[in-house]
Amino acid sequence: MGTFGRRRTDDGTDPLARDRRLIRAIRAGSEDAADELVRAYLPRSYRAALLIVGDRHLAEDVVQDAFERALKALDRYDDSRPFAPWLHRIVANKALDAVRRRDEPFEFVDEQHGDRDPYAIADASRELVEAVRLLPEDRRVVVVLRLLFGYTPDEVAEMLDVRVGTIHSRLSRGLDQLRDQLGVSREA
Amino acid sequence: MRPDDDGALRIAERMDEIPVPDGLEDRVRADARATVRAGAAGTRTRRGRRRRIAILATAALLAGAAGSAAGYYLATRGDDVNAVPAGPEARAAISESAILARLPWLSQTGGSPTLARTAAAPSLQYPPGTTYRVALDRLLRSVVARGELPHGTAVRPALPAGVVWAPGAAGSGPRLDLRAPFGYLVQNGRIQTPTTSIDGSLPPAQASAAAQAIARLRVDGGPLPRGIRVDAPPLAACQVLLPGEHNIPCRVALPPSD
């Protein structure tokens, strides 16, 4: 397993044992366990949401919705399987829903809304978010799941219920486009 | 799997450097704690929902016992999946409808969304002469009873952004915006859910029966009972498109939290 394929967690602990313990505690009503689960998964979930929707405020909504949905659906989660892909699929789907539901800017009055910054993030990240936003929606999700979370194409295919060949194709084209946008060569 | 290449690795590292906004973790943690505290996490979801229904039934009985006083607030807001009292079959039909499934006034899980963050929806054209109140009444009754748009109406293109009701010229049926048929708050754009009242002219016993019937709708399904009135919110001038006129967009501000 290579660099991207390794299981990465936000806090560096063994995710499988930790998640199983936390989920059992949450099901028993532990608020502290829910707190710990959020701390463990929030940063990367937010980054994924931001990269997919391209709007900080919308990404915050997405990640809040995703955690709420996940907690409420824990009874349908099979805890013999890893928790992370299950949560990340919810985040990705919530983000895609948000992208699809988003309308063109509403006819608000400019003086009240003209200064709204859709990213409101550091300049270094803004360029990256904008570059990812320019990818077609289907490539964007695949690139994020692969690069940010480190899922293999096989795993991404299972998460999105898409053929693995299609995932390879979307990933290859998405990465090419992203390298061009960011001026990054293969060798970097 | 082998890393794609060094360039991709560099991009991955940049992705991981995106800062998380201040306060977001605190908000999500607070939500998570509240979800667990409310007993809505995991297997406790259904029990929580039943509790809400029981509370609704109690409120309905109290409203009924209060006699014919109008103004009983019916629709749930914010924290419930469905913002209308539709039964299981109607909810299933709604979820399968290409139009209804996406409408933000029917399902508000995270508070009321704003117009700015929801997709435009088609409008619904009614027969000539239909008033706004009647249009809302027919819409809500049809959705609650069958999970469908009302019979005798036609789906038309979206109205100009921000317009809720377009009365139409003579001989032309009025059109209702399906994104926010029950209006939105002009000050922040938040889309409103339907509300109903018990008809003030009903005797106490009938009012009580109507309230109890409403409380059972989410479980048993069925039509909105007679004696329940669908409220028509007052619309600002900018939310109405008069025949032959250009709509002046409402001066909608985003809420402070945005």
Short mmCIF file of C-alpha atoms in Angstrom, two decimals, chain B residues 19-240:
data_model
loop_
_atom_site.label_atom_id
_atom_site.label_comp_id
_atom_site.label_asym_id
_atom_site.label_seq_id
_atom_site.Cartn_x
_atom_site.Cartn_y
_atom_site.Cartn_z
CA PRO B 19 -7.46 25.43 7.39
CA VAL B 20 -10.61 24.53 9.24
CA PRO B 21 -12.70 27.61 10.12
CA ASP B 22 -12.64 28.76 13.72
CA GLY B 23 -15.65 27.61 15.61
CA LEU B 24 -16.76 24.92 13.19
CA GLU B 25 -15.54 22.06 15.34
CA ASP B 26 -17.26 23.53 18.38
CA ARG B 27 -20.53 23.83 16.48
CA VAL B 28 -20.44 20.31 15.11
CA ARG B 29 -19.46 18.90 18.50
CA ALA B 30 -22.34 20.75 20.13
CA ASP B 31 -24.72 19.38 17.50
CA ALA B 32 -23.36 15.88 18.02
CA ARG B 33 -23.79 16.10 21.75
CA ALA B 34 -27.31 17.40 21.33
CA THR B 35 -28.15 14.56 18.97
CA VAL B 36 -26.95 12.00 21.50
CA ARG B 37 -28.63 13.82 24.36
CA ALA B 38 -31.92 13.88 22.47
CA GLY B 39 -31.68 10.15 22.07
CA ALA B 40 -31.58 10.49 18.31
CA ALA B 41 -28.28 8.69 17.77
CA GLY B 42 -28.29 5.20 16.36
CA THR B 43 -31.06 2.90 17.46
CA ARG B 44 -32.67 5.60 19.53
CA THR B 45 -33.87 7.57 16.53
CA ARG B 46 -37.28 5.99 16.32
CA ARG B 47 -37.95 6.43 20.00
CA GLY B 48 -37.14 10.10 19.68
CA ARG B 49 -39.48 10.48 16.76
CA ARG B 50 -42.27 8.79 18.64
CA ARG B 51 -41.72 11.19 21.50
CA ARG B 52 -42.13 14.14 19.17
CA ILE B 53 -45.36 12.68 17.84
CA ALA B 54 -46.61 12.19 21.39
CA ILE B 55 -45.77 15.79 22.20
CA LEU B 56 -47.59 16.91 19.08
CA ALA B 57 -50.63 14.86 20.05
CA THR B 58 -50.63 16.37 23.51
CA ALA B 59 -50.38 19.85 22.07
CA ALA B 60 -53.22 19.05 19.72
CA LEU B 61 -55.42 17.87 22.55
CA LEU B 62 -54.66 20.99 24.54
CA ALA B 63 -55.45 23.15 21.55
CA GLY B 64 -58.70 21.30 21.04
CA ALA B 65 -59.60 21.59 24.70
CA ALA B 66 -59.10 25.29 24.44
CA GLY B 67 -62.17 25.36 22.26
CA SER B 68 -62.38 27.14 18.99
CA ALA B 69 -59.55 29.58 19.49
CA ALA B 70 -57.86 29.96 16.19
CA GLY B 71 -54.14 30.06 15.73
CA TYR B 72 -53.11 26.54 16.68
CA TYR B 73 -49.67 26.16 15.20
CA LEU B 74 -49.44 22.87 13.41
CA ALA B 75 -46.42 22.43 11.24
CA THR B 76 -43.18 21.26 12.78
CA ARG B 77 -40.18 23.42 12.08
CA GLY B 78 -36.48 23.00 11.93
CA ASP B 79 -35.66 19.77 13.68
CA ASP B 80 -38.02 17.35 11.99
CA VAL B 81 -37.42 15.58 8.70
CA ASN B 82 -40.77 16.48 7.23
CA ALA B 83 -42.25 19.90 7.55
CA VAL B 84 -45.73 18.70 6.63
CA PRO B 85 -47.88 16.14 8.47
CA ALA B 86 -47.88 13.56 5.68
CA GLY B 87 -48.28 9.87 6.42
CA PRO B 88 -45.86 7.12 5.39
CA GLU B 89 -47.37 6.51 1.94
CA ALA B 90 -47.49 10.19 1.05
CA ARG B 91 -43.92 10.63 2.28
CA ALA B 92 -42.82 7.74 0.09
CA ALA B 93 -44.55 9.32 -2.91
CA ILE B 94 -42.90 12.64 -2.15
CA SER B 95 -39.48 11.05 -2.02
CA GLU B 96 -40.05 9.45 -5.42
CA SER B 97 -41.34 12.61 -7.08
CA ALA B 98 -38.89 14.35 -9.37
CA ILE B 99 -40.23 17.71 -8.24
CA LEU B 100 -41.49 17.32 -4.69
CA ALA B 101 -38.48 15.44 -3.39
CA ARG B 102 -36.28 18.49 -3.85
CA LEU B 103 -38.50 21.20 -2.46
CA PRO B 104 -36.99 22.94 0.56
CA TRP B 105 -40.29 23.72 2.31
CA LEU B 106 -41.19 20.03 2.58
CA SER B 107 -38.12 18.80 4.39
CA GLN B 108 -36.02 21.00 6.61
CA THR B 109 -33.58 18.96 8.61
CA GLY B 110 -31.11 21.69 9.47
CA GLY B 111 -33.28 24.74 9.89
CA SER B 112 -34.84 26.77 7.14
CA PRO B 113 -32.56 27.11 4.11
CA THR B 114 -32.31 30.42 2.33
CA LEU B 115 -33.36 31.09 -1.22
CA ALA B 116 -29.72 31.72 -2.07
CA ARG B 117 -28.79 28.16 -1.19
CA THR B 118 -31.60 26.31 -2.86
CA ALA B 119 -32.19 25.49 -6.47
CA ALA B 120 -34.92 27.25 -8.40
CA ALA B 121 -38.04 25.12 -8.76
CA PRO B 122 -40.80 25.10 -11.37
CA SER B 123 -43.97 27.05 -10.79
CA LEU B 124 -47.43 25.55 -10.57
CA GLN B 125 -50.21 27.05 -12.66
CA TYR B 126 -53.77 26.94 -11.33
CA PRO B 127 -57.07 27.51 -13.11
CA PRO B 128 -57.96 31.19 -13.67
CA GLY B 129 -59.51 32.84 -10.65
CA THR B 130 -57.68 30.78 -8.06
CA THR B 131 -56.62 32.90 -5.11
CA TYR B 132 -53.31 32.56 -3.26
CA ARG B 133 -55.02 31.11 -0.19
CA VAL B 134 -56.89 28.52 -2.24
CA ALA B 135 -53.75 27.63 -4.16
CA LEU B 136 -51.88 26.93 -0.93
CA ASP B 137 -54.81 24.99 0.48
CA ARG B 138 -55.00 22.76 -2.58
CA LEU B 139 -51.25 22.26 -2.66
CA LEU B 140 -50.86 21.27 0.98
CA ARG B 141 -53.93 19.03 1.02
CA SER B 142 -52.74 17.19 -2.07
CA VAL B 143 -49.22 16.74 -0.74
CA VAL B 144 -50.38 15.58 2.68
CA ALA B 145 -53.00 13.17 1.36
CA ARG B 146 -51.24 11.69 -1.68
CA GLY B 147 -47.73 13.08 -1.90
CA GLU B 148 -48.62 14.61 -5.28
CA LEU B 149 -49.15 17.99 -6.86
CA PRO B 150 -52.84 18.95 -6.93
CA HIS B 151 -55.05 17.79 -9.77
CA GLY B 152 -56.02 20.40 -12.36
CA THR B 153 -52.70 22.23 -12.14
CA ALA B 154 -49.82 22.36 -14.59
CA VAL B 155 -46.08 22.53 -14.00
CA ARG B 156 -44.60 25.62 -15.62
CA PRO B 157 -41.13 27.21 -15.74
CA ALA B 158 -39.80 28.91 -12.65
CA LEU B 159 -41.00 32.40 -11.82
CA PRO B 160 -38.42 35.19 -11.60
CA ALA B 161 -36.21 34.72 -8.55
CA GLY B 162 -37.91 35.89 -5.39
CA VAL B 163 -41.45 35.86 -6.79
CA VAL B 164 -43.84 33.66 -4.81
CA TRP B 165 -47.16 34.38 -6.49
CA ALA B 166 -48.01 35.65 -9.97
CA PRO B 167 -51.77 36.31 -10.27
CA GLY B 168 -51.70 36.20 -14.07
CA ALA B 169 -53.52 38.28 -16.64
CA ALA B 170 -57.22 37.88 -17.39
CA GLY B 171 -57.94 34.38 -18.67
CA SER B 172 -54.53 33.16 -17.61
CA GLY B 173 -54.18 31.01 -14.53
CA PRO B 174 -52.06 32.27 -11.63
CA ARG B 175 -48.72 30.68 -10.90
CA LEU B 176 -47.22 29.66 -7.57
CA ASP B 177 -43.50 29.30 -6.92
CA LEU B 178 -42.83 25.73 -5.80
CA ARG B 179 -39.52 26.60 -4.17
CA ALA B 180 -41.16 28.82 -1.54
CA PRO B 181 -44.94 28.64 -1.96
CA PHE B 182 -45.47 29.57 1.69
CA GLY B 183 -43.17 32.53 1.30
CA TYR B 184 -39.81 33.44 2.71
CA LEU B 185 -38.66 36.02 5.21
CA VAL B 186 -37.72 39.13 3.31
CA GLN B 187 -35.09 40.10 5.87
CA ASN B 188 -33.02 36.93 5.46
CA GLY B 189 -34.48 34.82 2.66
CA ARG B 190 -35.33 31.86 4.89
CA ILE B 191 -37.95 29.65 3.29
CA GLN B 192 -41.10 29.15 5.32
CA THR B 193 -42.88 25.88 6.01
CA PRO B 194 -46.67 25.59 5.93
CA THR B 195 -48.75 26.33 9.00
CA THR B 196 -52.39 25.56 9.63
CA SER B 197 -55.01 26.70 12.10
CA ILE B 198 -58.15 25.23 13.55
CA ASP B 199 -61.16 26.97 12.09
CA GLY B 200 -62.28 29.46 14.69
CA SER B 201 -65.95 28.75 14.04
CA LEU B 202 -65.75 25.07 15.08
CA PRO B 203 -67.39 24.02 18.36
CA PRO B 204 -64.90 22.71 20.95
CA ALA B 205 -65.64 19.02 20.40
CA GLN B 206 -65.05 19.25 16.65
CA ALA B 207 -61.96 21.34 17.15
CA SER B 208 -60.58 18.75 19.51
CA ALA B 209 -61.35 15.95 17.05
CA ALA B 210 -59.63 17.82 14.24
CA ALA B 211 -56.57 18.40 16.39
CA GLN B 212 -56.37 14.72 17.31
CA ALA B 213 -56.75 13.73 13.67
CA ILE B 214 -53.89 16.02 12.72
CA ALA B 215 -51.70 14.50 15.40
CA ARG B 216 -52.26 11.03 13.91
CA LEU B 217 -51.59 12.00 10.31
CA ARG B 218 -47.84 11.33 10.35
CA VAL B 219 -48.45 7.81 11.57
CA ASP B 220 -51.70 6.84 9.92
CA GLY B 221 -51.67 9.03 6.82
CA GLY B 222 -54.80 10.47 5.23
CA PRO B 223 -56.11 13.88 4.23
CA LEU B 224 -55.97 17.05 6.27
CA PRO B 225 -59.22 17.03 8.23
CA ARG B 226 -62.00 19.49 7.58
CA GLY B 227 -61.89 22.30 10.05
CA ILE B 228 -58.16 22.69 9.56
CA ARG B 229 -57.32 25.82 7.65
CA VAL B 230 -54.14 26.26 5.64
CA ASP B 231 -52.64 29.61 6.53
CA ALA B 232 -51.69 32.01 3.75
CA PRO B 233 -48.79 34.19 4.88
CA PRO B 234 -48.79 37.87 3.99
CA LEU B 235 -46.56 38.52 1.00
CA ALA B 236 -44.41 41.56 0.46
CA ALA B 237 -45.01 43.50 -2.74
CA CYS B 238 -41.70 42.28 -4.10
CA GLN B 239 -42.88 38.66 -3.75
CA VAL B 240 -45.87 39.17 -6.04
#
